[in-house]
CSV table of C-alpha atoms and ligand atoms in Angstrom, one decimal:
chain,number,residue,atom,x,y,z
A,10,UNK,CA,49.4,126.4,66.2
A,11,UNK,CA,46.0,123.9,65.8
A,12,UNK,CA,45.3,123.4,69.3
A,13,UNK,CA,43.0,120.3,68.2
A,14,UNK,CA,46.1,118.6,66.2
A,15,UNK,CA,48.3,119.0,69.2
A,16,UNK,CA,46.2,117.7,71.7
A,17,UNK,CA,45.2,114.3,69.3
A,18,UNK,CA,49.0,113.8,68.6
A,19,UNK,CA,49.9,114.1,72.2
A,20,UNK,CA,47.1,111.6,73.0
A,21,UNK,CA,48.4,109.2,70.4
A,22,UNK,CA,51.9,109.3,71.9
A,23,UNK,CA,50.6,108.1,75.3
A,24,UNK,CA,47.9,105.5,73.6
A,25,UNK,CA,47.1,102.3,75.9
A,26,UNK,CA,49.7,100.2,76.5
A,27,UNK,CA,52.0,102.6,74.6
A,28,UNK,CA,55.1,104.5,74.9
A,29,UNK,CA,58.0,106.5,73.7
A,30,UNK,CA,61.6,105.3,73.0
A,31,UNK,CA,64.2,107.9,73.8
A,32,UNK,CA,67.0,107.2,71.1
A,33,UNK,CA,68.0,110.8,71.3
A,34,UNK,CA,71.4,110.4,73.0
A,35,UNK,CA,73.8,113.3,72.1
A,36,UNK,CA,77.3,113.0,70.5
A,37,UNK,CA,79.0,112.3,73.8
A,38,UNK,CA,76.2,109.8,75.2
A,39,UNK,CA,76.0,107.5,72.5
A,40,UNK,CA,79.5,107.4,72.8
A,41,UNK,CA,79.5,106.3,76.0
A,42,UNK,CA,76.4,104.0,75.9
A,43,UNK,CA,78.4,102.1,72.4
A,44,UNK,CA,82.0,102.0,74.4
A,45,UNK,CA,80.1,100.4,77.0
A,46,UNK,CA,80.2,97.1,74.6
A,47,UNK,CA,83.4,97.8,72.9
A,48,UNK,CA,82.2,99.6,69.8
A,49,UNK,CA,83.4,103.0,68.7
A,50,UNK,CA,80.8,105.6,68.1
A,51,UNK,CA,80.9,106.4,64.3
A,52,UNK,CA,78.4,107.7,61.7
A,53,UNK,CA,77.8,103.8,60.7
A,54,UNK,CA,77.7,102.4,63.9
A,55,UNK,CA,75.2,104.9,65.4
A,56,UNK,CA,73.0,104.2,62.7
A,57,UNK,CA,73.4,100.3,62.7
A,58,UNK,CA,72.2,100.6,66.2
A,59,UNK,CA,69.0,102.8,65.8
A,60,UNK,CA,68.4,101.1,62.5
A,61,UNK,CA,68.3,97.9,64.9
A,62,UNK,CA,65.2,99.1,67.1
A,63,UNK,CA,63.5,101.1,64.4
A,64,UNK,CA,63.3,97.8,62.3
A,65,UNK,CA,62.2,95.6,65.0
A,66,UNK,CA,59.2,94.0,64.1
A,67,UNK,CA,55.7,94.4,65.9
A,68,UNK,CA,57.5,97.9,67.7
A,69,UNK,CA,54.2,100.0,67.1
A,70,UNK,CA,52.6,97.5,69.5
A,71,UNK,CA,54.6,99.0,72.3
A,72,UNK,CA,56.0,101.9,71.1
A,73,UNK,CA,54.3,104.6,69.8
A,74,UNK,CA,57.1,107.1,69.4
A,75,UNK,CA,60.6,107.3,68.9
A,76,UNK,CA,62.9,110.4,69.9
A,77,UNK,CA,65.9,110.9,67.6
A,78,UNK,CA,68.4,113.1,67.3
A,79,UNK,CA,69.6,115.8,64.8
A,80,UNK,CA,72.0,113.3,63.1
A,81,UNK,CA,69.4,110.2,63.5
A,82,UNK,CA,66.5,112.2,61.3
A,83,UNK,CA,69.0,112.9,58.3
A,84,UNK,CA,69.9,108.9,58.3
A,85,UNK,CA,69.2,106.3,55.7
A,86,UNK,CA,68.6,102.7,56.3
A,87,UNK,CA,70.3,99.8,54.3
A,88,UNK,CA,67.5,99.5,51.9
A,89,UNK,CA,67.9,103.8,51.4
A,90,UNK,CA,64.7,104.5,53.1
A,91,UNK,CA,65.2,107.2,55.7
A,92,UNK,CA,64.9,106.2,59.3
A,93,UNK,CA,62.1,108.9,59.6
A,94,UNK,CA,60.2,107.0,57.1
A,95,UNK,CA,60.4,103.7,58.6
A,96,UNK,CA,59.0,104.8,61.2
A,97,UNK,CA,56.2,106.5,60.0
A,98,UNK,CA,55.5,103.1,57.8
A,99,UNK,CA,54.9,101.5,61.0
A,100,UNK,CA,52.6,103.9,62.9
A,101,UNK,CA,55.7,105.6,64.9
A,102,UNK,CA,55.3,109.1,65.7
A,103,UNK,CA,58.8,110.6,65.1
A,104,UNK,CA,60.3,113.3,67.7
A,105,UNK,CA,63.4,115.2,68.1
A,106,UNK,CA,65.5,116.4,70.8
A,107,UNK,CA,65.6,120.1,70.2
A,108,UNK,CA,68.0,121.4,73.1
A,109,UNK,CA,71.6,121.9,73.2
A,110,UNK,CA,72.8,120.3,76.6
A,111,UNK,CA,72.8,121.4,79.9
A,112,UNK,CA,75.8,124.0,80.6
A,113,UNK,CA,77.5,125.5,83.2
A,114,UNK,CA,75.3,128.3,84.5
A,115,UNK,CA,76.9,131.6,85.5
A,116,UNK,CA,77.2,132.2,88.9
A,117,UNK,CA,77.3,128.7,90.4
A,118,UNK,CA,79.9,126.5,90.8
A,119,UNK,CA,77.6,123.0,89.7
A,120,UNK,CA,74.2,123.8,88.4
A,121,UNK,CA,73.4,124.0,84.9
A,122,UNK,CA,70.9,125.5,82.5
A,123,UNK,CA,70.2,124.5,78.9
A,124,UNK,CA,71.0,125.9,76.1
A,125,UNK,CA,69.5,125.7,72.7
A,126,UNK,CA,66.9,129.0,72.4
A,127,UNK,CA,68.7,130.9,69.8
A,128,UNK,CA,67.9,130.0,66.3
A,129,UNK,CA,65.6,127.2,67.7
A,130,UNK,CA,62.6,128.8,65.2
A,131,UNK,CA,63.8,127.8,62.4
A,132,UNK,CA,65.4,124.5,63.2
A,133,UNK,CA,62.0,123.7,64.2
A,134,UNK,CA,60.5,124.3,60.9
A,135,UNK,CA,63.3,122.2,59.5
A,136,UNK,CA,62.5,119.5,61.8
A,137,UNK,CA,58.6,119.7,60.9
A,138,UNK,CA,59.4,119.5,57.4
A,139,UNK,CA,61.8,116.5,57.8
A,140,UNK,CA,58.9,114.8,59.3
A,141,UNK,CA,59.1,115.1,62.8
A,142,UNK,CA,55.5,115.4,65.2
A,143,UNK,CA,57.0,115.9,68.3
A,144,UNK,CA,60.1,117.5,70.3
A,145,UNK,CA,62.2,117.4,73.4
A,146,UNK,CA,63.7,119.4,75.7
A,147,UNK,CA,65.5,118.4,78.6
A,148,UNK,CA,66.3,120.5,81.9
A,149,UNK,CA,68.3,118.9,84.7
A,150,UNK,CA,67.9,119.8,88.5
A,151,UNK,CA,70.7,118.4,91.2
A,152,UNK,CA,70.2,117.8,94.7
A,153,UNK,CA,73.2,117.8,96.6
A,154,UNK,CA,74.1,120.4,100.4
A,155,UNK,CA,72.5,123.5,99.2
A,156,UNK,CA,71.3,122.6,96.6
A,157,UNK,CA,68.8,123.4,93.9
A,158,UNK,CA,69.5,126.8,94.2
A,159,UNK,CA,66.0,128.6,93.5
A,160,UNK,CA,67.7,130.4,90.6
A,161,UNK,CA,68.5,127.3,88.7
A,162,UNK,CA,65.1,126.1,89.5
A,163,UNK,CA,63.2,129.5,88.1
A,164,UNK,CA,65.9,130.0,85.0
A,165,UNK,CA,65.7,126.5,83.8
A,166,UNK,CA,61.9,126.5,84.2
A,167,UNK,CA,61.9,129.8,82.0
A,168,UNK,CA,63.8,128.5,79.3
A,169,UNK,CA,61.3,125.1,79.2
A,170,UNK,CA,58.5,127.3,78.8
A,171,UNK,CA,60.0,129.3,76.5
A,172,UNK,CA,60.9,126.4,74.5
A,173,UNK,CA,57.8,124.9,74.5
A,174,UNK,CA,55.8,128.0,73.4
A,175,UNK,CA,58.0,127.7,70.2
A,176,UNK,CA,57.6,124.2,69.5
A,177,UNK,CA,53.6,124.1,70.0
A,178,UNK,CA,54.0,127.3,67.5
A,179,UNK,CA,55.2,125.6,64.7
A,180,UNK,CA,53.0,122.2,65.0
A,181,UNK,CA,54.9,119.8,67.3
A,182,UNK,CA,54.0,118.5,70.5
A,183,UNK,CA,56.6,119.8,73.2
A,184,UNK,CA,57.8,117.0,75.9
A,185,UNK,CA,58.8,118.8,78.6
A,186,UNK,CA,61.6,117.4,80.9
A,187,UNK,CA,62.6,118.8,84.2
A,188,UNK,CA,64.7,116.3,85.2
A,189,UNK,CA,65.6,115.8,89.1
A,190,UNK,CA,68.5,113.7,88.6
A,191,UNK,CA,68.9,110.6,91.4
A,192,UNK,CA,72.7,111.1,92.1
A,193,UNK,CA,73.6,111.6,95.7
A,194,UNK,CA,72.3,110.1,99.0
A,195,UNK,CA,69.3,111.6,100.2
A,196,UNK,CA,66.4,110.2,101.0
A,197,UNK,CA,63.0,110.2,99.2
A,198,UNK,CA,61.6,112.7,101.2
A,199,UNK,CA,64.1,115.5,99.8
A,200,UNK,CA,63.7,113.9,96.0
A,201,UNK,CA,59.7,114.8,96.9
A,202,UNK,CA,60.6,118.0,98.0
A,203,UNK,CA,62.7,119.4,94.8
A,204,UNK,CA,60.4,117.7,92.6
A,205,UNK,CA,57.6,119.5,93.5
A,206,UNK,CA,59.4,123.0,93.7
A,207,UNK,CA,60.5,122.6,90.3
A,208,UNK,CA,57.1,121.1,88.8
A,209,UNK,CA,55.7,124.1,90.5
A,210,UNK,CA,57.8,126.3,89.1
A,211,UNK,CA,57.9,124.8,85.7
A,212,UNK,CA,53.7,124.7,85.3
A,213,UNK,CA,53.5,128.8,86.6
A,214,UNK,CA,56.6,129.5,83.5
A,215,UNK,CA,54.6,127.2,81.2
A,216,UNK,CA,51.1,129.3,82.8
A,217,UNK,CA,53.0,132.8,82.4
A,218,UNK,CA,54.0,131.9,78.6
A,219,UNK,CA,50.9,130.8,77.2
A,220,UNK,CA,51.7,127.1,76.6
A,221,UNK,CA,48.7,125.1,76.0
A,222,UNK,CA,48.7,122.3,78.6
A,223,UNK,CA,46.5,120.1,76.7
A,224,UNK,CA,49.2,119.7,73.9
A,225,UNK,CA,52.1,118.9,76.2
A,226,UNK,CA,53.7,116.1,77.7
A,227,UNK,CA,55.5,116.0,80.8
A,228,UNK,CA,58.9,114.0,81.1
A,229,UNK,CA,59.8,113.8,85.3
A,230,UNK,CA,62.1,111.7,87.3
A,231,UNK,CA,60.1,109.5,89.4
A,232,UNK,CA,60.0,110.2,93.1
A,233,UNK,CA,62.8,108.5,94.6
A,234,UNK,CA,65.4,107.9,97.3
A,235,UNK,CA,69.3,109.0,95.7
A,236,UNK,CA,71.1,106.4,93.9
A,237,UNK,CA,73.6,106.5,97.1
A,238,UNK,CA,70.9,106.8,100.2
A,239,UNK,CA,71.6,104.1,102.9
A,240,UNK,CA,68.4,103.1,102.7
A,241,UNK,CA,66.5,102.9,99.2
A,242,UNK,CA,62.5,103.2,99.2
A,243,UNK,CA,60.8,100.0,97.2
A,244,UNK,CA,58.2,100.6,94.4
A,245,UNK,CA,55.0,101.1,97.0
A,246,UNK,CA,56.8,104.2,98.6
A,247,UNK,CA,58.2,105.0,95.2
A,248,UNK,CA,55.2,105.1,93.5
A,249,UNK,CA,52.8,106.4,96.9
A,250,UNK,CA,55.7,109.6,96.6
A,251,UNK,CA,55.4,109.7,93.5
A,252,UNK,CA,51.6,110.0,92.9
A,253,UNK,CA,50.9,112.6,95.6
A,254,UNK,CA,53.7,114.7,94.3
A,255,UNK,CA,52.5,114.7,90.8
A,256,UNK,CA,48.8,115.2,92.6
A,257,UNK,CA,50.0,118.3,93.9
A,258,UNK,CA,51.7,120.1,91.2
A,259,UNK,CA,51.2,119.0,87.6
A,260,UNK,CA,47.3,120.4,86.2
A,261,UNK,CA,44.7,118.2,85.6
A,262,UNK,CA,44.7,119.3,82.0
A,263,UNK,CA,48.1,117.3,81.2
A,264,UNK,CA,47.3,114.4,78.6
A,265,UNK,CA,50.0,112.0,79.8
A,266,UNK,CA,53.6,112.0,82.2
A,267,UNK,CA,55.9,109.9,80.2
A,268,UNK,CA,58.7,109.4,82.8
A,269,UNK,CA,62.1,108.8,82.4
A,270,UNK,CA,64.6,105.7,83.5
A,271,UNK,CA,67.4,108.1,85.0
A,272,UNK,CA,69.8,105.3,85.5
A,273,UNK,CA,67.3,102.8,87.6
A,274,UNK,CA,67.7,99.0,86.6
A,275,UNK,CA,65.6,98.0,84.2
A,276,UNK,CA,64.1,95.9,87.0
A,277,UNK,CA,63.5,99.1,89.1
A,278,UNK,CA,62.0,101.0,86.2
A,279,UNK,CA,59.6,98.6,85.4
A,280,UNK,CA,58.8,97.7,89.1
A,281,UNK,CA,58.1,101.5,90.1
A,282,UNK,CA,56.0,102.4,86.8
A,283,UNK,CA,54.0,99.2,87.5
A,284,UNK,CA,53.8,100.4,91.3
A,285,UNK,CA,52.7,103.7,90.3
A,286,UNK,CA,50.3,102.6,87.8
A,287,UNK,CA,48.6,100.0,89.8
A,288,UNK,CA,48.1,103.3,92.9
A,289,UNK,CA,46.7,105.8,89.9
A,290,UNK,CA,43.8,104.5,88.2
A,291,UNK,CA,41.5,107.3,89.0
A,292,UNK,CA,44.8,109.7,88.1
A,293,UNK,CA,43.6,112.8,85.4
A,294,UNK,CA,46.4,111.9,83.3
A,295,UNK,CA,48.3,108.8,81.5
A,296,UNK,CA,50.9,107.6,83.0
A,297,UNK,CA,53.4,105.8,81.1
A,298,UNK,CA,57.1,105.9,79.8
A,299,UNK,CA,59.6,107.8,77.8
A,300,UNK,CA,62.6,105.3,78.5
A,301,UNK,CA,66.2,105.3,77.1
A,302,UNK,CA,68.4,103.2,79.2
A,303,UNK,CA,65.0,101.7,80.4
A,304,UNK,CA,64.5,100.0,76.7
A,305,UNK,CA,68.1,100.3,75.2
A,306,UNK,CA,70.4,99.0,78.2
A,307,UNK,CA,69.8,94.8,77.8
A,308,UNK,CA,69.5,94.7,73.9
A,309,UNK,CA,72.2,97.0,73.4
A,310,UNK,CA,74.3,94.1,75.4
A,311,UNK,CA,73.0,91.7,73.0
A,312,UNK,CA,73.9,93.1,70.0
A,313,UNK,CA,77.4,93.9,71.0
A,314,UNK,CA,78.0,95.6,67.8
A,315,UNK,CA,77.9,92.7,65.6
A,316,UNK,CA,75.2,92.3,63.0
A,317,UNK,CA,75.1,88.0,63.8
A,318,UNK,CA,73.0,89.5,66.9
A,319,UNK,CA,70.6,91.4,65.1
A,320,UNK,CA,67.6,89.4,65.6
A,321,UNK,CA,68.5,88.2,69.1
A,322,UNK,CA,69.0,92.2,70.2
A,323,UNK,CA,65.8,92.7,68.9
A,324,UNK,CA,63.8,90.1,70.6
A,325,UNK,CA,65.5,91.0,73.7
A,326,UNK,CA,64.3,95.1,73.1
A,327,UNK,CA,61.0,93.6,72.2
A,328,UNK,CA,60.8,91.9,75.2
A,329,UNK,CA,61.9,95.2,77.5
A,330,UNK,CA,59.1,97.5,75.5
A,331,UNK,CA,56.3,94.3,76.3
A,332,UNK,CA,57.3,94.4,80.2
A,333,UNK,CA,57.1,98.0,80.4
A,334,UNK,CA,54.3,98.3,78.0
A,335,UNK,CA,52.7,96.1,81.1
A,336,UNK,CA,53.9,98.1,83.7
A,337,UNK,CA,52.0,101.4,82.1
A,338,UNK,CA,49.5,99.3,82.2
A,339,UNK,CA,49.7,98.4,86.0
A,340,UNK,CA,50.0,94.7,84.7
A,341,UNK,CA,53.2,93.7,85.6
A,342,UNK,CA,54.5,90.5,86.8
A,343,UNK,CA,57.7,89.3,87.7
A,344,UNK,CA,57.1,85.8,86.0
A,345,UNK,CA,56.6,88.1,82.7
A,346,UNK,CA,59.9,88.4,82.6
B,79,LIG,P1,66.7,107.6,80.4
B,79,LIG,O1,65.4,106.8,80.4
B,79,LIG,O2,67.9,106.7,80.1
B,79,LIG,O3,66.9,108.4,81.6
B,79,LIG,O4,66.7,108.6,79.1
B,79,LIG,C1,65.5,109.3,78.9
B,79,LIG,C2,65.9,110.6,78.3
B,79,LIG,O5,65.5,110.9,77.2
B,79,LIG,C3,66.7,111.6,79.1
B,79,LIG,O6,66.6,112.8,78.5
């Protein structure tokens, strides 16, 4: 590990006005995400779609990584340059999801742990040598009557740590993501609750394994009320729970918290980073994005699978990356849109 290279690229990834694109959606996500305008997930169209954003032009003035996945970092482009490459060309940092999916975990009838540790050494050299600078790894946390269990709370935060030792041990910058996910109807007050037991958790695993915190980045759910709650908080409570949570339990020593869309509109994502960017400007760290449905959800529309829409699908994901670009920024207005 060079401490000093880990710390600069995690710095670069959360630049001024800059953040990540999350393009890494597994096998059965993409699926769902390209059904979602009538297109059938195959080899070609997967690519035709992440060729779309990679190629958009002016995306390193927004965007200053891109997560792919395991297929996505093989791929060619039209013209036979790899997507990696592209990317590279235009000041992208590539990344790469590096876990296996959240599965059942033993002993509980609905909570899950990640899987993806064994063998993860060497696909990490593999994915330094195809060129990536930076990896993922995703935990997810439920709320729902009794639950998060502690256990899923403590296992999941092990494995993270774990995971992230490796990745900072062979060169790449490990984005850790202990997502609370927003299904359910409770209210904001519980979201603050198991946010900060599980950031607690995650930073004493990450503490206990030796992770240096300087070359991380953390990937959270906002603080917010549940997707179903009869009453849903706006962005000043959103981002007012969401500062003094992070406040409490994420070290000052943390370069940047890229959060993640989690199924808000894009209006809410953008509204609630802006909120939360316009409460923190004496925060220790950046605060800025590491969207997938955030960025992908209106061009994806556009395009509709047919390459007429090319250019009009990437305006319209230029235009998402410039208004959340502006909401990291705490510089966000509605008549930007
Ligand atoms: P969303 O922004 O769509 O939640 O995706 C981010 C991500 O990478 C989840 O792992």
């Amino acid at each position: 590990m060079n401490a000093s290279e880990l710390e600069a690229t995690a710095r670069d990834l959360v630049a001024e006005r800059k953040g990540i694109l999350a393009a890494d959606e597994s096998s059965g996500t993409i699926q769902k995400r390209l059904a979602s305008i009538g297109v059938e997930s195959t080899e070609h169209s997967r690519r035709a779609w992440r060729q779309l954003l990679f190629t958009t032009p002016g995306i390193d003035e927004y965007i200053s990584g891109v997560i792919l996945f395991d297929e996505t970092i093989r791929q060619h482009a039209n013209d036979g340059r790899r997507l990696v490459d592209i990317l590279t060309a235009n000041g992208v940092l590539p990344g790469i999801k590096v876990d296996k999916g959240a599965k059942p975990l033993v002993g509980s009838s609905s909570e899950k742990v990640t899987e993806g540790l064994d063998g993860l050494r060497a696909r990490l050299a593999e994915y330094c040598d195809l060129g990536a600078r930076f990896t993922k790894w995703r935990a997810v946390i439920a709320i729902g009557p009794g639950l998060p269990s502690s256990h899923a709370i403590a296992v999941n935060a092990d494995v993270l740590a774990r995971y992230a030792a490796l990745s900072q041990e062979a060169g790449l910058v490990p984005i850790v993501e202990p997502e609370v996910l927003m299904d359910g109807s409770h209210d904001i007050h519980r979201c603050l609750e198991v946010t900060s037991a599980t950031l607690r958790r995650v930073f004493q695993s990450l503490a206990e394994q030796g992770v240096h915190l300087e070359g991380i980045l953390l990937k959270p759910n906002m603080v917010l009320s549940g997707k179903d709650a009869p009453t849903r908080e706006g962005p000043e409570a959103v981002a007012a729970a969401t500062v003094r949570c992070f406040r409490r339990a994420v070290p000052a020593a943390v370069p940047g918290i890229v959060f993640l869309s989690g199924g808000q509109t894009d209006a809410e994502a953008t509204e609630n980073l802006d909120a939360i960017n316009r409460l923190s400007a004496d925060q220790p760290w950046e605060l800025s994005f590491s969207y997938g449905r955030g960025l992908q959800a209106t061009p994806l529309k556009v395009w509709g699978g047919d390459a007429a829409n090319v250019p009009a699908a990437q305006a319209a994901f230029q235009e998402r990356a410039r208004l959340t670009s502006a909401a990291r920024m705490g510089a966000y207005e509605p008549a930007m849109a």
